Coordinates of C-alpha atoms in Angstrom, one line a residue:
X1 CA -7.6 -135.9 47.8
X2 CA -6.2 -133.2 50.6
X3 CA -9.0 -133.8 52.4
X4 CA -7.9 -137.8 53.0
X5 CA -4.7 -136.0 54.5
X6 CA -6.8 -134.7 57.4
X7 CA -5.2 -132.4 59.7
X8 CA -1.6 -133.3 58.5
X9 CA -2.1 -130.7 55.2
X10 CA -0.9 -127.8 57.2
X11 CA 2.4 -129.4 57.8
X12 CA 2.4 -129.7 54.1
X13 CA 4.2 -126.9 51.9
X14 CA 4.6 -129.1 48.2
X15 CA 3.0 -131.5 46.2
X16 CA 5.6 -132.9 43.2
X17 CA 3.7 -134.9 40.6
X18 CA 4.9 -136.2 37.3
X19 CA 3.4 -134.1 34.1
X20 CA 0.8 -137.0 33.3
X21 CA -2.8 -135.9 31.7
X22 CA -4.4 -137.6 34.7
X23 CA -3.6 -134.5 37.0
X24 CA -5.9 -132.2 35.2
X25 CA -6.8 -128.3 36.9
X26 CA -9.5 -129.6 39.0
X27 CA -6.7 -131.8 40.7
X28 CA -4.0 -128.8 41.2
X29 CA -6.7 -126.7 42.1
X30 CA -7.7 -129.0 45.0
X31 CA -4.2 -129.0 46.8
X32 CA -3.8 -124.8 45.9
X33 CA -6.9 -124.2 47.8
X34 CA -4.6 -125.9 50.9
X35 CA -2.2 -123.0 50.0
X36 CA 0.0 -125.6 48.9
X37 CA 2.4 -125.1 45.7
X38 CA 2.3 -127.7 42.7
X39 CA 6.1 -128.6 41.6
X40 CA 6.1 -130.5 38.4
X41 CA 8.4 -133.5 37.4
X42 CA 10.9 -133.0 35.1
X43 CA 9.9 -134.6 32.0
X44 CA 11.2 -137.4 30.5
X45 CA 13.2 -137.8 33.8
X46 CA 11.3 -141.8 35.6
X47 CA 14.4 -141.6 38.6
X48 CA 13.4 -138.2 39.5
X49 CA 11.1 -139.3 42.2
X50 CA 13.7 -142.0 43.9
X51 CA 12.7 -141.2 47.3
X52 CA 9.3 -141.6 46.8
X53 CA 9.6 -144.6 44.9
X54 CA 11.0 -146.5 47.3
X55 CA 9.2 -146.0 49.9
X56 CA 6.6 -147.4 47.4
X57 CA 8.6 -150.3 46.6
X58 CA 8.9 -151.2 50.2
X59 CA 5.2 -150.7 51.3
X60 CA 4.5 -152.9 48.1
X61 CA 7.1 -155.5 49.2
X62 CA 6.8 -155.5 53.0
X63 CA 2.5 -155.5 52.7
X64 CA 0.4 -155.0 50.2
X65 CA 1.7 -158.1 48.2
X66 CA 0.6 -159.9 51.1
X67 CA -2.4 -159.4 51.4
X68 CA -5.6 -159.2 49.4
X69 CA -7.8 -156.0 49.6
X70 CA -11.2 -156.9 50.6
X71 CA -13.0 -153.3 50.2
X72 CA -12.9 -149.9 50.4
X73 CA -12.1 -149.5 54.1
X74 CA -9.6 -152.3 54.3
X75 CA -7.4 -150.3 51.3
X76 CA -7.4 -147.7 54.0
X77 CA -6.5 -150.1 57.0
X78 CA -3.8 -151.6 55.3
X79 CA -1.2 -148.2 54.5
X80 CA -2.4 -147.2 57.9
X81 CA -1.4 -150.4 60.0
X82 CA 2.0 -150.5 58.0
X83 CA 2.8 -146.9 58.4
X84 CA 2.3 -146.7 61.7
X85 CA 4.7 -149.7 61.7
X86 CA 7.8 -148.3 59.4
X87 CA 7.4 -145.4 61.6
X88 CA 7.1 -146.7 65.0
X89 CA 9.2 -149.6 64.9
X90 CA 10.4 -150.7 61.9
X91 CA 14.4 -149.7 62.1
X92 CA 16.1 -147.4 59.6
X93 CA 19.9 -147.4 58.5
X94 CA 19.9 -143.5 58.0
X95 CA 18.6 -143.3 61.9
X96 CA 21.1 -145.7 62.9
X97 CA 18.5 -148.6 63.3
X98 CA 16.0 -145.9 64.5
X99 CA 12.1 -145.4 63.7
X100 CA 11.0 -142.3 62.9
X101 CA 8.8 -141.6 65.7
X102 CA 11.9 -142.9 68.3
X103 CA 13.6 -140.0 70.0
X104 CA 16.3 -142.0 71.5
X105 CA 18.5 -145.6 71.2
X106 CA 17.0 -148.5 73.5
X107 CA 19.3 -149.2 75.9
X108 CA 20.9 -152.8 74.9
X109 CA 19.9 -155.7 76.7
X110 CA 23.4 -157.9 78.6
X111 CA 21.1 -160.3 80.7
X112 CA 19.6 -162.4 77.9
X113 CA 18.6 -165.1 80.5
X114 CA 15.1 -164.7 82.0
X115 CA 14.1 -162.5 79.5
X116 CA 11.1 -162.8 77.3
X117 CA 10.2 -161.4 74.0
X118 CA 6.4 -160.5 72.8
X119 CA 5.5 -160.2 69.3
X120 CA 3.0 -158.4 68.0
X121 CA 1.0 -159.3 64.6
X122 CA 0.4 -156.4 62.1
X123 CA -1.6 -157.1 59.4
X124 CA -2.8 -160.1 60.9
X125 CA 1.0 -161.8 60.6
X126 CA 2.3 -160.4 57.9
X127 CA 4.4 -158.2 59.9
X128 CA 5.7 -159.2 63.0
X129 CA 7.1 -157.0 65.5
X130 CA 9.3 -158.1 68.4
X131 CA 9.7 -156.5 71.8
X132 CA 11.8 -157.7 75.4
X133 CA 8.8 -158.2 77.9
X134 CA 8.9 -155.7 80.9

């Protein structure tokens, strides 16, 4: 629960959920003790949530359908090694081609010649990142 977040929880202001019986008061009650405030879902209202669910869509898409889930700690290697890729390097239209975690645009490359790439394997080769050798 909030305690999986680790120290990210006191970035953390909201938790939106949908109104489903699962979330009972023992489940609110965990993220209030963060001091953070339960928002409710609309109901009746599956599009609500678009943001969310795509980001789903594209760790379901880009990884996990991929790959079979051995155990416990492998469910928790798996989000980990792919967020750290959509946020490190994966590029994003709204950030003009930009991962979250870049502060600046890589400088373009003219001199193709001589150059090398190196890729790097995430998730054992489901991912694949690529990057000019320096």
């Amino acid at each position: 629960m909030a305690t999986d977040l680790g120290r990210r929880t006191g970035s953390l202001r909201f938790l939106l959920r949908d109104r489903d019986d699962k979330y009972g008061q023992t489940f609110d009650a965990a993220f209030e003790a963060e001091e953070m405030e339960i928002l409710k879902r609309a109901p009746r209202v599956p599009r609500m949530n678009a943001h969310c669910e795509r980001v789903i869509g594209s760790i379901r898409r880009e990884a996990l359908d991929h790959v079979l889930i051995m155990n416990e700690a492998h469910a928790r290697q798996v989000p980990a090694a792919y967020q750290r890729h959509y946020n490190e390097h994966r590029p994003h239209r709204a950030r003009n081609r930009l991962p979250p975690d870049a502060h600046e645009q890589t400088t373009a490359v003219d001199d193709l010649e001589g150059r090398r790439l190196r890729r790097t394997r995430v998730l054992g080769g489901v991912i694949n990142e690529y990057r000019y050798a320096t």
